[in-house]
Short mmCIF file of C-alpha atoms in Angstrom, two decimals:
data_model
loop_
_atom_site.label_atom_id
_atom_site.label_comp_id
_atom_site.label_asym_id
_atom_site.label_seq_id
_atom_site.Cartn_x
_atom_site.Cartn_y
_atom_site.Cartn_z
CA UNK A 27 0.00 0.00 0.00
CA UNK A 28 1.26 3.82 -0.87
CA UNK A 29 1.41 6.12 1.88
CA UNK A 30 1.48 9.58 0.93
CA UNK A 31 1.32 12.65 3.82
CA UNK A 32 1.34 16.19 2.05
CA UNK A 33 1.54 19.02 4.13
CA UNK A 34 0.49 22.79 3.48
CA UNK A 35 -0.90 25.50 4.96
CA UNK A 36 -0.27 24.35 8.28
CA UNK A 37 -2.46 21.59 7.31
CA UNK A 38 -1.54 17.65 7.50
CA UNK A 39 -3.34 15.45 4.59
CA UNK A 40 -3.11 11.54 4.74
CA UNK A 41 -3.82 9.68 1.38
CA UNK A 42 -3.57 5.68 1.35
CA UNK A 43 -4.22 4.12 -1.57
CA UNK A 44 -5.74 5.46 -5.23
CA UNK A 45 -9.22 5.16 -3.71
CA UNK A 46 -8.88 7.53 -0.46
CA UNK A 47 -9.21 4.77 2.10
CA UNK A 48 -7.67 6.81 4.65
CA UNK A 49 -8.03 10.89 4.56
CA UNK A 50 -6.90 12.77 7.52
CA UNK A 51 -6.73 16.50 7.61
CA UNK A 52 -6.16 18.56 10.90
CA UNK A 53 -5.92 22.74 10.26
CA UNK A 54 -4.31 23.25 13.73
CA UNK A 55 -7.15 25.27 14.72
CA UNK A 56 -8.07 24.73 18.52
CA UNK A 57 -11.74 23.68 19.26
CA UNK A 58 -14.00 26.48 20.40
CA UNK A 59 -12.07 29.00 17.98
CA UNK A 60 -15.20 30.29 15.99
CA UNK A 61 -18.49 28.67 18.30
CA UNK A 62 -19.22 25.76 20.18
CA UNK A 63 -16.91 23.13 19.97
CA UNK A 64 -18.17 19.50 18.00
CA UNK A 65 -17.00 16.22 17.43
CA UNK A 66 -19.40 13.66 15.00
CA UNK A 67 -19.48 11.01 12.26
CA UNK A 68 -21.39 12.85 9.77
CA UNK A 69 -22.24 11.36 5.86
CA UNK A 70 -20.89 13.93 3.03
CA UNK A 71 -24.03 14.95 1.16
CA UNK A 72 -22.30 16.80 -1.73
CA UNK A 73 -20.57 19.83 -2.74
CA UNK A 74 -21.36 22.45 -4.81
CA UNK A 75 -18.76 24.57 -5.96
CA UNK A 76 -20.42 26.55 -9.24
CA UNK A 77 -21.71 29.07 -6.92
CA UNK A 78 -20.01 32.79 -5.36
CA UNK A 79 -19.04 30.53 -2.10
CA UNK A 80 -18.10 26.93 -2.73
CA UNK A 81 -19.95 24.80 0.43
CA UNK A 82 -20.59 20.90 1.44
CA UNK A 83 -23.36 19.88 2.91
CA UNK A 84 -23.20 16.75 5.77
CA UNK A 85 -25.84 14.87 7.40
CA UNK A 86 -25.76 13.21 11.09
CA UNK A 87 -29.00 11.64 11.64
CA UNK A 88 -31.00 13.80 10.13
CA UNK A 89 -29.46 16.83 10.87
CA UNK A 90 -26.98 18.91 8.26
CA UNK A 91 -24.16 20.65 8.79
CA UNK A 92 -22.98 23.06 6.00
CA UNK A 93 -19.26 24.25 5.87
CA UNK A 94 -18.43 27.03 3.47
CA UNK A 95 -15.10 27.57 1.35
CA UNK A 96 -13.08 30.13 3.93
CA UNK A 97 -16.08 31.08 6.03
CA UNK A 98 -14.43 30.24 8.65
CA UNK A 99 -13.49 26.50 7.09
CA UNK A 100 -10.10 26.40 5.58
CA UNK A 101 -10.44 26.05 1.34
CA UNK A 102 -8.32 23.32 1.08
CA UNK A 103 -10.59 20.95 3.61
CA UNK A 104 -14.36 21.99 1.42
CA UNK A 105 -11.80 21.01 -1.74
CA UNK A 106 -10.54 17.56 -0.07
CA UNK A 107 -14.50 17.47 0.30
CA UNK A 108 -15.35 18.21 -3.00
CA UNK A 109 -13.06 14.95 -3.62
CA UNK A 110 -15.32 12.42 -2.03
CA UNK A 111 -18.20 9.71 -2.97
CA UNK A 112 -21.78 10.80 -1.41
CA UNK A 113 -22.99 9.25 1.43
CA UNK A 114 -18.36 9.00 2.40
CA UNK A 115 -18.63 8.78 6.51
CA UNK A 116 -16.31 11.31 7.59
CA UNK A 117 -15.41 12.02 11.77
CA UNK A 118 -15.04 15.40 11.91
CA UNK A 119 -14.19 18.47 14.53
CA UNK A 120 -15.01 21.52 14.64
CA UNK A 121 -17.12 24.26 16.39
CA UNK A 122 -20.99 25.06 15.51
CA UNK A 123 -21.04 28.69 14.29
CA UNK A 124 -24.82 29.28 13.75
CA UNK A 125 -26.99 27.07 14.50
CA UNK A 126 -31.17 26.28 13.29
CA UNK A 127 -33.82 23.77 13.54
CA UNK A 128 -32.46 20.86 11.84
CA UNK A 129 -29.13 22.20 10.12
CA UNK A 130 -25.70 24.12 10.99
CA UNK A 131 -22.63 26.63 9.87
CA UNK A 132 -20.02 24.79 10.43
CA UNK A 133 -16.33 25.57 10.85
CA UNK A 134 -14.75 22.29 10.55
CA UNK A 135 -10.81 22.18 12.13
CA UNK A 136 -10.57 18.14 11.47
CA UNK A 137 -12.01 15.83 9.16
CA UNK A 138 -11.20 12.06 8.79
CA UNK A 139 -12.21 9.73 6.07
CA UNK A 140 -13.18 6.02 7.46
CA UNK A 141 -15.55 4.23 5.83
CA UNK A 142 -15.92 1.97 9.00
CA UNK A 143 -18.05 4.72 10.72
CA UNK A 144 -20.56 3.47 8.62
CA UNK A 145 -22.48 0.22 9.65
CA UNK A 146 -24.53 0.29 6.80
CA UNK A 147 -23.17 1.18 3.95
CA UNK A 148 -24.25 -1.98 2.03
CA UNK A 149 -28.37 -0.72 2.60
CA UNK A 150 -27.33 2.67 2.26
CA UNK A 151 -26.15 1.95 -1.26
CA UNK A 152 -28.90 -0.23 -2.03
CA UNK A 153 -31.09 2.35 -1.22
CA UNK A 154 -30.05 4.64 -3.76
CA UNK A 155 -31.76 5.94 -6.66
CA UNK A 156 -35.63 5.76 -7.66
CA UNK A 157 -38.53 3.57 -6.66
CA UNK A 158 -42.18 2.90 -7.37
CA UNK A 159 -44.56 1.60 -4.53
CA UNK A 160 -45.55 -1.70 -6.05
CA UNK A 161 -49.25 -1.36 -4.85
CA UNK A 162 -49.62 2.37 -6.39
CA UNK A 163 -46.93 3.37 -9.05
CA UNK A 164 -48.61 6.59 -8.62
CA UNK A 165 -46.25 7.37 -6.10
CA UNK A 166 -42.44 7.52 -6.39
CA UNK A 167 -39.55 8.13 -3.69
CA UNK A 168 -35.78 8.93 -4.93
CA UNK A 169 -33.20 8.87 -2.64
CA UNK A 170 -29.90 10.61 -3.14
CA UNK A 171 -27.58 10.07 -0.62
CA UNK A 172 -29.39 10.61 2.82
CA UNK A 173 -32.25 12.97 1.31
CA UNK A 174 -35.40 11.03 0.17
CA UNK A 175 -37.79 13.23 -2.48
CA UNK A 176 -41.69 11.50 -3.01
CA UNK A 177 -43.73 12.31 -5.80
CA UNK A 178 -47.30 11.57 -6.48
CA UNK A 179 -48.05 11.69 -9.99
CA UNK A 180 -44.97 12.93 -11.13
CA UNK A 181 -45.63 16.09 -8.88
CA UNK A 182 -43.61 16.67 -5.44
CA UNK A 183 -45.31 15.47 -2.20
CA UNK A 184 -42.53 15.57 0.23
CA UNK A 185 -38.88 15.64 1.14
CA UNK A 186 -36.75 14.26 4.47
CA UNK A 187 -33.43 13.26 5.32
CA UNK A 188 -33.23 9.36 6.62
CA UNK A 189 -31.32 7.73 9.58
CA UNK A 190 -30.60 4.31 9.67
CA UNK A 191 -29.95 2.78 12.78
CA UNK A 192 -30.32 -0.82 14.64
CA UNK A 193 -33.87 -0.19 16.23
CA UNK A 194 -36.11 2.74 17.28
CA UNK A 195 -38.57 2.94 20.06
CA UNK A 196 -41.56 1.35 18.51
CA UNK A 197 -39.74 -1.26 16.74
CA UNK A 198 -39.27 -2.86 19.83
CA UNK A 199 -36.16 -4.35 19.22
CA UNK A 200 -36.40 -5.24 15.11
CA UNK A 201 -34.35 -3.42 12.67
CA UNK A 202 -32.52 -2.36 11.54
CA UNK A 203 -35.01 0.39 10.97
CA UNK A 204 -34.97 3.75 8.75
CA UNK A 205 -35.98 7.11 10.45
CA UNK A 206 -37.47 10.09 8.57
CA UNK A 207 -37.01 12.99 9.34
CA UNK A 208 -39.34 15.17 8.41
CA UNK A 209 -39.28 18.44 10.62
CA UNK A 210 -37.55 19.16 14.37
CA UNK A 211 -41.25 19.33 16.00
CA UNK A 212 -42.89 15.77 15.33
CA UNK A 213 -41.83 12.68 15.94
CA UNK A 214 -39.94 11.13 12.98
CA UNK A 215 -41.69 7.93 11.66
CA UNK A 216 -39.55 4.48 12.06
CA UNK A 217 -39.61 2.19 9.28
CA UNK A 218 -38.59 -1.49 9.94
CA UNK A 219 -36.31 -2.91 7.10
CA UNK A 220 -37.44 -6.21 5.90
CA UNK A 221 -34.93 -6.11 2.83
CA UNK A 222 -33.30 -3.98 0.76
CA UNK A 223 -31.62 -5.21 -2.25
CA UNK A 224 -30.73 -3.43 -5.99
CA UNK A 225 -33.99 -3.97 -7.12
CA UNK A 226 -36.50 -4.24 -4.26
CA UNK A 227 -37.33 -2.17 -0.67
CA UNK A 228 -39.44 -4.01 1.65
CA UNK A 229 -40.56 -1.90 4.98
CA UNK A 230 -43.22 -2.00 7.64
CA UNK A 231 -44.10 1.04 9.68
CA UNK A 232 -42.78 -0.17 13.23
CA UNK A 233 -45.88 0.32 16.25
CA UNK A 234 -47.92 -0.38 12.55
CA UNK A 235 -50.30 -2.95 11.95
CA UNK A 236 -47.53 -5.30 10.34
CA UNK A 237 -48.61 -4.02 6.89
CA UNK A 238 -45.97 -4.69 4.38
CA UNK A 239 -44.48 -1.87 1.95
CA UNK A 240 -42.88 -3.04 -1.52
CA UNK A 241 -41.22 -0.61 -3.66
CA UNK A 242 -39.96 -2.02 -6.88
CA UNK A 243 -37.27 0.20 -9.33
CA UNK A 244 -38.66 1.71 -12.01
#
């Protein structure tokens, strides 16, 4: 295996391997510097850098953190960003500058690549793309990365960001289970998993009646 450690702007970045494996980047920047200090496992939503300020987005159970190009995140950490695969699990530190509802301005000081942070990243992937619900194919969902859009009709019903996790409250014990969420004032709704595979999405509404849910790809 190549190890390769570059070092700039007071910045250390680890590369191992042509696939990114391993990327470590620490600024140097002490904790608390710019807001409330963070650590968290967050999934890299995207970048978007055609815009006046270049900025990631990054999701942690259904909440998003968004770290702009110099404001106050280093450039060269939103660029080693920029260089990842959606849904990459990344540990990060850093200090909450402004905070909402469900999202956050973050200035990020660390940032580690490791896709073993993420326990399911075999149903994640699975999960992406488009479905029909096999009992109506009126209605659609697409899921890119952690953010699920439905349709009804070709027309927009509803967006939220999903959580997997091993269980939730109501599935009393089954999962694993994916949580919507939808908004920071209701409870999100817990779907069990019964499978998820390329071509097929099987769920039950945990405390449901044990109905089944089939979604099929287009």
């Amino acid at each position: 295996m190549i190890l390769k450690t570059l070092k700039f702007a007071g910045a250390a970045l680890m590369l191992s391997g042509a696939a990114q494996a391993q990327m470590f980047i620490d600024s140097g920047v002490e904790s608390g510097t710019y807001g409330e200090p963070i650590e968290d496992v967050a999934l890299l939503q995207g970048c978007i850098f055609e815009q006046e300020v270049p900025t990631c987005e990054l999701s942690s159970n259904g909440f998003s953190y968004y770290v702009s190009w110099n404001e106050p995140t280093p450039s060269y950490i939103v660029e080693a960003l920029g260089t990842l695969y959606v849904s990459a699990p990344i540990w990060l530190r850093g200090d909450l500058v402004n905070m909402g509802d469900m999202s956050a301005e973050l200035a990020v000081h660390a940032m580690r690549l490791d896709p073993s942070l993420d326990p399911y990243a075999d149903i994640r992937a699975n999960l992406q793309g488009d479905w029909v619900f096999a009992a109506d194919p009126a209605y659609t969902s697409s899921v890119w990365g952690d953010r699920v859009t439905e349709k009804v009709n070709g027309e927009y019903s509803s967006e939220y960001k999903l959580q997997l996790a091993d269980s939730c409250e109501k599935s009393n014990g089954q999962g694993p289970v994916m949580i919507a969420h939808i908004n920071p004032w209701d409870e999100p709704p817990c779907m069990i998993i019964e499978a998820v595979t390329a071509d097929k999405m099987i769920m039950q509404l945990a405390g449901g009646d044990g109905t089944l849910y089939k979604y099929v790809r287009p």
